[in-house]
Each structure stands twice: as structure tokens, then as C-alpha cells.
Amino acid sequence: MLTRNDSLAVRFPRLSNRFDRRDEWLSYTKSIQPSYDAIARLVGQVGGLMIAGASGTAFEVYLQIPRSLRDQLAEAKSSLSGVVVPAIAMDHYRHLLRAVSELGDLVKDMDRRIMNSGHLAATQDDILKRLQHLVSLLKCTADPWHGLQHVSFNGACACGCEIQKGY
Amino acid sequence: MNTYSISVLEYAYVEKYPEGGIVAGRFGAETRKLPYCYALIQGHGHNILVDVGYNHKDYGGYLGDKFGVINWHSPREVLEERGITPEDVDRVIITHAHFDHMGNTDAFPNAKFYIQDRELSQWIWAMAQPEHMQWMMVGTDPADILRVVDLARQGRLVSLAGSTENVLPGIDVHTAYDTHTYGSMWVNVRNDLRPASDNNWVLAGDLVYVYENLVKNPVVANGEVEGTLNLTPVGLAMGTMTNLVTASDAMLKAVNYQVKRIVPVH
């Protein structure tokens, strides 16, 4: 049975500074959220293209994407660079900068491979490892109580809106 | 003769879920319990799961604290009640890619997974949309997608391109595109293995949450579900409500309109 003790804040005391509602942290999480979400979505898209690659449809799927991975990444970068970072969030911000930088290399790589030949299998292990590292960065920088979460539950099956507690 | 046994296994629940999420159009403040389940089909030498639940390790605490999802139990605990372990599961059919259905693939190390191509390709399309359109990504976790990448790498993923008969003997999957999600599917278990079965059961995934999605004021008694047919969709559609209604009718047709043979899992 889950109890209040399952709360991330209780289980991981090192995260406590993210839960004390300091104004500068709240303002930072609000401004960083579009970049965080964009990174999560790019990771999902690259992962999805890997699966499509396994069934030989990566090129077709890639063509139906309405905005190129490069354009999406450029937007994420631009949004990230405009964030005012308080001292309390420097470490967090550095994690996201690192994620964007790693994604940049990955997106370039995927773009080239899909456009040239669609062959992804040879590098599957390497790309998967890089994606998993990116997800670990996203998890490390998550603060679901303030909107930084790589999956949105609002409106989904978990959302008993009536009983949402006031975090 | 019954080839398979079917069990619906609850692994968590939300105590007070808004009625409007369960039956479209119920705008009042009423709530009810919404169980989180997966289904186990056993027989013909197989242990087959329909969906796998969510990954408690990543966000179970948050779901509990914020949304009141409680009583989560691991697949090991849940399956023990049916006398098997997660390692004994050899096939998994993923009805759709929401976190509470596809979020725990790691727990089944020996299983082969079936999912619709379209479910994944349309999620990629949705993820590429701009920020202000991201409602379309509700309930989908990129981390789950990476776990599916890993399944593909290990040769344990079967991407289906449409409805498929005899995924396993007597077990068919049917697409319900652009309904609850872009590439949802439902499962038809023909328990007598006959092509035109009169002993079949439909596992509805999230296309039907409760009998009220199928009949008005259902009465469940003596193993029957009575009530006037009245198809009303579930409250969440990435596609259209109309498609949900036509998918419900297709499921009912498959069981000759015997409502009790539709199993609402969620």
C-alpha cells in the first residue's frame, strides 16, 4: 500500500530543496519547463524512430514528422538559453545543458543515417545507450510537483482531478 | 471446451475517479473507484498478459501523492495469486502505449511483445507537434518508448500492421484506430479455437471501462449482464468519440451482442 512516505521528497532527502517552494525555484521551473518537455519529446521521437527502423519504416515515419528534429532542437536550445538561472538551480541547469548538447549529436547522427540509408541497426546499441543516458538526465532533473516530469498525467487515467492535492 | 482461462488482475486503483472520465458526458462531481488492471490468459502452453501496468519505481510516489493512485502491487505479487511468476509470462499484447499499460515491460524478461505500428508512429508524430499541442501526448512516457527500443534490439518486439488473426492459436487482435489512442487494439479470445467461435471473449483494453459504456443501467446477476444497449464512449479519446462507439459495436458484434463476453479491463 502506498503511503505518504512514498513521496519522492520523503524518500530522497537530497531533493528537499526542490520541494520547499522557494520562489526562485518555482520561477525557474516554470521557465525551464518548455525546454525540459522538448528534450523529453525529442528523446521519445528518436526512440520511436529506432523502433520504426527495426521494422524498416524509419524513413516513412521520419517524413511524416511535421517539424524536423533539428528545428525542434534549435527551439529547445533557444528557449534554454533565455532562462534566468538562480544560484540554487545552477547544477540543475547544467544537467539540462548537457542533455541538449548530447541530443544535438544524436539528432545529427539520426538525421544523417535516416536520410542517407535508413540503416539504424548497426548503431542500435550505441544510440540506445545514449538515449538511456538522456532519460537518466531527465529523471535526475525531474520535479513532478512543479511540472518537470517526462510524462504528463493530467487528463490521463491517473487524473482524479477532484482529489488532486495542493502541491 | 475451453482452451484458455482468463483472469483480470488488479494491481492498483484510484479511489475517487471522476465519472466523466469513465463515461463521456457525465459532468457532475460524482466519482467512483477506477481499478488499474492487466489480464492474464493461460492455456495452450502459454501465459499471455494483456498489458503490463506501470513502472512504480519511476513515479509511483508521485502518482500516490498527487492523484491518489494507491495499492500498487508488483507483477510478482499479483501473478503469484495465479501461481506463476513474471518470468513465466511468454507473450504480452500491449493494447496501447499509455504509461499504465506499457510502463512495466522490464518486469517480464522472457516475454515477446506485440504492439501496433501505428500506435508508435502516431506518437512520434504527436511528439513533434509544438508545445501548445502537447495535450496529444497525455499519458505517454518517452522512457517507455526506450524500453520498447530495447525489446526490438533483443528481437522481442512484434510490430503489427493492422488486425491480425491467430497471434497465438485462437487469439486475434483487432485495431481500433483513432479511438482512445491512435493505434489501440482489442483482443478476441476464441476459446473453442473455431474461426466462427460461439465461445469467445473480448478484452477491451481502454476502449470500454465499465458496462455502462455498453448498456444503460446494467444489471449484473447470475453471470449475465442485462440492460438496453446504449453505447457511450469512455471519457478520453485521442481520436474521436464516434470511433470509440463504432469500435464498441465491432466488439459486441464479435461476441454476438452478449455483453457479458466483453471484458472491460482498464
Coordinates of C-alpha atoms in Angstrom, one line a residue:
Chain A
M1 CA 0.0 0.0 0.0
L2 CA 1.4 3.4 -0.9
T3 CA 1.6 5.9 1.8
R4 CA 2.7 9.5 2.2
N5 CA 6.2 8.0 2.9
D6 CA 6.4 7.0 -0.8
S7 CA 6.7 10.7 -1.7
L8 CA 9.9 11.5 -3.6
A9 CA 10.6 14.3 -1.2
V10 CA 10.5 11.9 1.8
R11 CA 12.4 9.1 0.0
F12 CA 15.1 11.3 -1.3
P13 CA 16.0 14.0 1.2
R14 CA 18.6 15.4 -1.1
L15 CA 15.8 16.7 -3.2
S16 CA 14.3 18.6 -0.4
N17 CA 15.4 22.0 -1.7
R18 CA 13.1 21.3 -4.7
F19 CA 10.1 20.9 -2.5
D20 CA 10.3 23.9 -0.3
R21 CA 8.5 26.2 -2.7
R22 CA 11.2 28.9 -2.7
D23 CA 10.0 31.5 -5.1
E24 CA 13.2 31.5 -7.2
W25 CA 12.9 27.7 -7.7
L26 CA 9.3 28.0 -8.7
S27 CA 10.0 30.7 -11.1
Y28 CA 13.0 28.7 -12.6
T29 CA 11.0 25.5 -13.0
K30 CA 8.3 27.4 -14.8
S31 CA 10.7 29.0 -17.2
I32 CA 12.7 25.8 -17.8
Q33 CA 9.6 23.6 -18.4
P34 CA 9.3 24.2 -22.2
S35 CA 12.9 23.1 -22.7
Y36 CA 12.5 20.1 -20.4
D37 CA 9.4 19.0 -22.2
A38 CA 11.0 19.5 -25.6
I39 CA 14.0 17.4 -24.6
A40 CA 11.7 14.6 -23.4
R41 CA 9.8 14.7 -26.6
L42 CA 12.9 14.6 -28.7
V43 CA 14.2 11.6 -26.8
G44 CA 10.8 9.9 -27.4
Q45 CA 11.0 10.7 -31.2
V46 CA 14.5 9.4 -31.6
G47 CA 13.5 6.2 -29.7
G48 CA 10.4 5.9 -31.8
L49 CA 12.4 6.2 -35.0
M50 CA 14.7 3.4 -33.7
I51 CA 11.6 1.1 -33.4
A52 CA 10.4 2.2 -36.8
G53 CA 14.0 1.4 -38.1
A54 CA 13.7 -2.1 -36.7
S55 CA 10.6 -2.7 -38.8
G56 CA 12.0 -0.9 -41.8
T57 CA 9.7 2.1 -41.8
A58 CA 12.0 4.8 -40.2
F59 CA 12.2 6.8 -43.4
E60 CA 8.5 6.9 -43.9
V61 CA 7.8 7.8 -40.3
Y62 CA 10.6 10.5 -40.4
L63 CA 9.0 12.1 -43.4
Q64 CA 5.6 12.5 -41.7
I65 CA 7.2 14.4 -38.7
P66 CA 5.8 17.9 -39.1
R67 CA 8.9 19.7 -37.8
S68 CA 12.4 18.3 -38.2
L69 CA 14.3 17.1 -35.2
R70 CA 16.9 19.8 -35.9
D71 CA 14.3 22.5 -35.8
Q72 CA 12.8 21.2 -32.6
L73 CA 16.3 21.0 -31.0
A74 CA 17.1 24.6 -32.1
E75 CA 13.9 25.8 -30.4
A76 CA 14.8 23.9 -27.2
K77 CA 18.3 25.4 -27.2
S78 CA 17.0 28.9 -27.8
S79 CA 14.4 28.5 -25.0
L80 CA 17.0 27.2 -22.6
S81 CA 19.5 30.0 -23.3
G82 CA 16.8 32.5 -22.4
V83 CA 16.3 31.2 -18.9
V84 CA 17.4 33.2 -15.9
V85 CA 19.1 30.8 -13.6
P86 CA 19.2 31.3 -9.8
A87 CA 22.1 30.0 -7.9
I88 CA 20.0 27.3 -6.4
A89 CA 19.4 25.9 -9.8
M90 CA 22.8 26.1 -11.4
D91 CA 23.5 22.4 -11.1
H92 CA 20.1 21.5 -12.5
Y93 CA 20.5 23.9 -15.4
R94 CA 24.0 22.4 -16.2
H95 CA 22.3 18.9 -16.4
L96 CA 19.8 20.2 -19.0
L97 CA 22.6 22.0 -21.0
R98 CA 24.4 18.7 -21.1
A99 CA 21.2 16.9 -22.2
V100 CA 20.7 19.4 -25.1
S101 CA 24.3 19.1 -26.1
E102 CA 24.1 15.3 -26.2
L103 CA 20.8 15.4 -28.0
G104 CA 22.4 17.7 -30.6
D105 CA 25.0 15.0 -31.5
L106 CA 22.3 12.3 -31.5
V107 CA 19.9 14.2 -33.7
K108 CA 22.6 15.0 -36.3
D109 CA 23.5 11.3 -36.3
M110 CA 20.0 10.1 -36.7
D111 CA 19.2 12.7 -39.4
R112 CA 22.2 11.6 -41.4
R113 CA 21.6 7.9 -41.1
I114 CA 17.9 8.0 -41.9
M115 CA 18.3 10.4 -44.8
N116 CA 21.2 8.5 -46.3
S117 CA 20.2 5.0 -46.0
G118 CA 17.7 4.3 -43.2
H119 CA 20.1 1.9 -41.7
L120 CA 20.0 2.1 -38.0
A121 CA 20.5 -1.4 -36.9
A122 CA 24.3 -1.3 -36.9
T123 CA 24.4 1.5 -34.4
Q124 CA 21.3 0.5 -32.4
D125 CA 23.2 -0.4 -29.2
D126 CA 25.1 2.8 -29.2
I127 CA 22.1 5.0 -29.8
L128 CA 20.0 3.2 -27.2
K129 CA 22.8 3.7 -24.6
R130 CA 22.9 7.4 -25.4
L131 CA 19.1 7.7 -25.2
Q132 CA 19.1 5.9 -21.9
H133 CA 21.6 8.3 -20.6
L134 CA 19.4 11.2 -21.7
V135 CA 16.4 9.7 -19.9
S136 CA 18.5 9.3 -16.7
L137 CA 19.3 13.1 -17.0
L138 CA 15.6 13.8 -17.4
K139 CA 14.7 11.7 -14.4
C140 CA 17.5 13.3 -12.4
T141 CA 16.2 16.8 -13.1
A142 CA 12.5 15.9 -12.7
D143 CA 10.4 17.8 -10.2
P144 CA 6.9 16.5 -10.9
W145 CA 5.4 18.6 -8.2
H146 CA 6.4 21.7 -10.2
G147 CA 5.7 20.4 -13.6
L148 CA 9.0 18.9 -14.6
Q149 CA 8.0 15.3 -15.5
H150 CA 8.7 13.3 -18.6
V151 CA 5.1 12.0 -18.7
S152 CA 2.0 14.1 -18.4
F153 CA -0.7 12.6 -16.2
N154 CA -3.1 15.5 -16.4
G155 CA -6.2 14.3 -18.1
A156 CA -4.9 10.7 -18.3
C157 CA -6.2 7.7 -16.4
A158 CA -4.4 8.8 -13.2
C159 CA -6.0 12.1 -13.1
G160 CA -8.6 12.0 -10.4
C161 CA -8.9 15.8 -10.7
E162 CA -11.2 16.0 -7.7
I163 CA -8.7 14.7 -5.4
Q164 CA -5.6 16.4 -6.6
K165 CA -3.8 17.6 -3.6
G166 CA -2.4 21.1 -3.4
Y167 CA 1.3 20.6 -4.1
Chain B
M1 CA -14.1 -27.0 -24.4
N2 CA -12.2 -24.0 -23.1
T3 CA -8.7 -23.7 -24.4
Y4 CA -7.8 -20.7 -22.2
S5 CA -8.6 -19.3 -18.8
I6 CA -8.8 -15.5 -18.5
S7 CA -8.2 -13.6 -15.3
V8 CA -8.4 -9.8 -14.8
L9 CA -5.8 -8.8 -12.2
E10 CA -6.0 -5.5 -10.4
Y11 CA -2.6 -4.1 -9.4
A12 CA -3.6 -0.6 -8.2
Y13 CA -6.5 1.7 -8.1
V14 CA -7.7 5.3 -7.9
E15 CA -10.3 5.6 -5.2
K16 CA -12.2 8.6 -6.5
Y17 CA -12.0 9.0 -10.2
P18 CA -14.4 11.5 -11.9
E19 CA -17.3 9.7 -13.6
G20 CA -16.9 11.9 -16.7
G21 CA -13.5 10.2 -17.3
I22 CA -15.2 6.8 -17.3
V23 CA -18.5 7.6 -19.2
A24 CA -18.4 10.5 -21.5
G25 CA -20.7 13.4 -20.7
R26 CA -21.1 12.8 -17.0
F27 CA -20.2 16.3 -16.0
G28 CA -21.2 16.2 -12.3
A29 CA -19.0 15.9 -9.3
E30 CA -19.6 12.1 -8.8
T31 CA -16.6 9.9 -8.5
R32 CA -16.0 6.1 -8.4
K33 CA -13.2 3.7 -7.9
L34 CA -11.1 3.1 -11.1
P35 CA -9.1 -0.1 -10.9
Y36 CA -5.7 -0.4 -12.7
C37 CA -5.6 -3.9 -14.2
Y38 CA -4.0 -6.2 -16.7
A39 CA -5.4 -9.5 -18.0
L40 CA -3.8 -13.0 -17.9
I41 CA -4.7 -15.6 -20.5
Q42 CA -3.5 -19.1 -19.7
G43 CA -3.6 -22.2 -21.8
H44 CA -2.2 -24.0 -24.9
G45 CA 1.2 -23.9 -23.1
H46 CA 1.2 -20.1 -22.8
N47 CA 1.0 -17.4 -20.1
I48 CA -0.1 -14.3 -22.0
L49 CA -0.6 -10.9 -20.5
V50 CA -2.7 -8.2 -22.0
D51 CA -0.8 -5.0 -20.9
V52 CA 1.7 -4.8 -18.1
G53 CA 0.8 -1.9 -15.9
Y54 CA 3.1 1.0 -14.9
N55 CA 6.6 1.4 -13.5
H56 CA 6.2 2.2 -9.9
K57 CA 9.9 2.8 -9.4
D58 CA 9.8 5.9 -11.5
Y59 CA 6.7 7.8 -10.4
G60 CA 4.7 5.6 -8.1
G61 CA 5.2 8.0 -5.2
Y62 CA 4.1 11.0 -7.2
L63 CA 1.0 9.2 -8.5
G64 CA 0.1 8.3 -5.0
D65 CA 0.7 11.7 -3.6
K66 CA -0.9 13.8 -6.2
F67 CA -3.5 11.7 -7.9
G68 CA -4.4 9.2 -5.2
V69 CA -3.4 6.1 -7.1
I70 CA -2.9 3.6 -4.3
N71 CA -2.4 -0.1 -3.5
W72 CA 0.2 -0.7 -6.2
H73 CA 1.5 -4.3 -6.2
S74 CA 4.3 -5.7 -8.3
P75 CA 3.7 -8.2 -11.1
R76 CA 5.5 -10.8 -8.9
E77 CA 2.9 -10.3 -6.1
V78 CA 0.0 -10.1 -8.4
L79 CA 0.9 -13.1 -10.6
E80 CA 1.7 -15.2 -7.5
E81 CA -2.1 -15.3 -6.9
R82 CA -2.4 -17.2 -10.2
G83 CA 0.6 -19.5 -9.3
I84 CA 3.1 -18.0 -11.8
T85 CA 6.0 -15.6 -11.8
P86 CA 6.7 -12.7 -14.3
E87 CA 9.4 -15.0 -15.8
D88 CA 6.7 -17.5 -16.8
V89 CA 4.9 -14.9 -19.0
D90 CA 5.9 -15.6 -22.6
R91 CA 3.7 -13.3 -24.6
V92 CA 2.4 -9.7 -23.9
I93 CA -0.1 -7.9 -26.0
I94 CA 0.0 -4.1 -25.5
T95 CA -3.4 -2.7 -26.2
H96 CA -2.0 0.9 -26.3
A97 CA 1.0 2.9 -25.3
H98 CA -0.2 4.7 -22.2
F99 CA 2.1 4.6 -19.2
D100 CA -0.4 2.4 -17.2
H101 CA -0.5 -0.2 -19.9
M102 CA 3.0 -0.2 -21.4
G103 CA 5.1 1.1 -18.5
N104 CA 6.4 -2.1 -16.9
T105 CA 7.8 -4.1 -19.8
D106 CA 11.1 -4.7 -17.9
A107 CA 9.3 -6.9 -15.4
F108 CA 8.8 -9.6 -18.0
P109 CA 12.2 -10.7 -19.1
N110 CA 11.1 -13.7 -21.2
A111 CA 8.2 -12.3 -23.0
K112 CA 7.7 -11.4 -26.6
F113 CA 5.6 -8.2 -27.0
Y114 CA 3.0 -7.3 -29.6
I115 CA 2.1 -3.7 -30.4
Q116 CA 0.5 -1.8 -33.3
D117 CA 3.0 0.0 -35.6
R118 CA 0.5 2.9 -35.9
E119 CA 0.4 3.4 -32.1
L120 CA 4.2 4.2 -32.1
S121 CA 4.3 6.1 -35.4
Q122 CA 1.5 8.4 -34.4
W123 CA 3.0 9.1 -31.0
I124 CA 6.2 10.2 -32.9
W125 CA 4.1 12.5 -35.0
A126 CA 2.3 13.9 -31.9
M127 CA 5.6 14.4 -30.0
A128 CA 6.9 16.5 -33.0
Q129 CA 4.0 19.0 -32.7
P130 CA 4.6 22.3 -31.0
E131 CA 4.3 22.9 -27.3
H132 CA 0.8 24.2 -27.4
M133 CA -0.5 20.9 -28.9
Q134 CA 1.0 18.6 -26.4
W135 CA -2.2 17.5 -24.9
M136 CA -2.0 14.8 -27.5
M137 CA 0.9 13.3 -25.6
V138 CA -1.1 12.8 -22.4
G139 CA -0.2 9.6 -20.6
T140 CA 2.8 8.7 -22.8
D141 CA 6.3 8.3 -21.4
P142 CA 9.3 8.6 -23.6
A143 CA 11.1 6.3 -21.2
D144 CA 8.6 3.6 -22.0
I145 CA 9.4 4.1 -25.7
L146 CA 13.1 3.4 -25.0
R147 CA 12.2 0.2 -23.2
V148 CA 10.4 -0.8 -26.4
V149 CA 13.5 0.1 -28.4
D150 CA 15.4 -2.3 -26.2
L151 CA 12.8 -5.0 -26.8
A152 CA 13.2 -4.5 -30.6
R153 CA 17.0 -4.7 -30.2
Q154 CA 16.6 -8.1 -28.3
G155 CA 14.3 -9.4 -31.0
R156 CA 11.4 -9.5 -28.6
L157 CA 9.1 -7.0 -30.3
V158 CA 6.5 -7.8 -32.9
S159 CA 5.2 -4.7 -34.6
L160 CA 1.7 -5.4 -36.1
A161 CA 0.5 -3.6 -39.1
G162 CA -3.3 -3.9 -38.6
S163 CA -5.7 -6.5 -37.2
T164 CA -4.1 -10.0 -37.0
E165 CA -5.7 -13.4 -36.6
N166 CA -4.1 -16.1 -34.6
V167 CA -1.4 -14.1 -32.9
L168 CA -1.5 -17.2 -30.8
P169 CA -3.8 -20.1 -31.6
G170 CA -7.4 -18.8 -31.2
I171 CA -6.3 -15.3 -30.2
D172 CA -6.8 -12.4 -32.6
V173 CA -6.1 -8.7 -32.2
H174 CA -8.3 -6.1 -33.8
T175 CA -7.4 -2.5 -34.4
A176 CA -9.4 0.4 -33.2
Y177 CA -7.5 3.3 -34.8
D178 CA -8.0 6.8 -33.6
T179 CA -10.1 5.9 -30.6
H180 CA -8.8 6.1 -27.1
T181 CA -5.4 6.3 -28.7
Y182 CA -4.1 6.3 -32.3
G183 CA -3.3 2.6 -32.6
S184 CA -5.4 1.0 -29.9
M185 CA -6.3 -2.7 -30.2
W186 CA -8.7 -5.2 -28.6
V187 CA -8.2 -8.9 -28.1
N188 CA -10.6 -11.6 -29.2
V189 CA -10.0 -15.0 -27.5
R190 CA -11.8 -17.7 -29.4
N191 CA -11.9 -20.3 -26.6
D192 CA -13.0 -23.1 -28.8
L193 CA -10.4 -22.2 -31.4
R194 CA -13.0 -22.2 -34.1
P195 CA -12.9 -19.5 -36.7
A196 CA -16.6 -18.6 -36.2
S197 CA -16.5 -19.1 -32.5
D198 CA -19.5 -19.0 -30.2
N199 CA -17.4 -19.2 -27.1
N200 CA -15.2 -16.1 -27.5
W201 CA -14.3 -13.4 -25.1
V202 CA -13.2 -9.8 -25.9
L203 CA -10.7 -8.0 -23.8
A204 CA -11.4 -4.4 -24.4
G205 CA -8.3 -2.6 -23.2
D206 CA -9.3 1.0 -22.6
L207 CA -12.0 1.1 -25.2
V208 CA -14.5 0.2 -22.6
Y209 CA -14.0 0.9 -18.9
V210 CA -17.4 -0.3 -17.5
Y211 CA -20.5 -1.9 -18.7
E212 CA -22.2 1.5 -18.7
N213 CA -20.1 2.2 -21.8
L214 CA -22.2 -0.5 -23.5
V215 CA -25.7 -0.7 -21.8
K216 CA -28.0 1.6 -19.9
N217 CA -28.3 0.9 -16.2
P218 CA -26.6 -2.5 -16.4
V219 CA -27.6 -5.2 -14.0
V220 CA -25.0 -7.9 -13.4
A221 CA -26.6 -11.1 -12.0
N222 CA -26.1 -14.8 -12.4
G223 CA -23.2 -14.4 -14.7
E224 CA -25.2 -12.2 -17.1
V225 CA -25.1 -8.5 -17.9
E226 CA -28.6 -7.2 -18.6
G227 CA -29.7 -3.8 -19.9
T228 CA -30.6 -2.0 -23.0
L229 CA -27.7 -1.5 -25.5
N230 CA -26.7 2.1 -25.4
L231 CA -23.1 2.8 -26.5
T232 CA -21.5 5.7 -24.7
P233 CA -17.8 6.2 -25.1
V234 CA -15.1 6.4 -22.3
G235 CA -14.1 9.9 -21.4
L236 CA -10.7 10.1 -23.1
A237 CA -10.2 9.9 -26.8
M238 CA -7.1 10.9 -28.7
G239 CA -9.2 10.1 -31.8
T240 CA -12.9 10.5 -31.9
M241 CA -15.8 9.5 -29.7
T242 CA -17.5 8.3 -32.9
N243 CA -14.7 5.9 -33.5
L244 CA -15.0 4.7 -29.9
V245 CA -18.7 3.9 -30.4
T246 CA -18.0 2.0 -33.7
A247 CA -15.2 0.1 -32.0
S248 CA -17.5 -0.9 -29.2
D249 CA -20.1 -2.1 -31.7
A250 CA -17.4 -4.1 -33.5
M251 CA -16.5 -5.8 -30.2
L252 CA -20.1 -6.5 -29.5
K253 CA -20.6 -8.0 -33.0
A254 CA -17.7 -10.3 -32.4
V255 CA -19.5 -11.8 -29.3
N256 CA -22.9 -11.8 -31.0
Y257 CA -24.0 -8.9 -28.7
Q258 CA -23.6 -10.9 -25.5
V259 CA -22.4 -8.1 -23.3
K260 CA -21.0 -10.4 -20.6
R261 CA -18.4 -11.6 -23.1
I262 CA -16.8 -8.1 -23.3
V263 CA -14.3 -7.8 -20.5
P264 CA -13.7 -4.2 -19.5
V265 CA -10.1 -4.3 -18.1
H266 CA -8.6 -0.9 -17.7

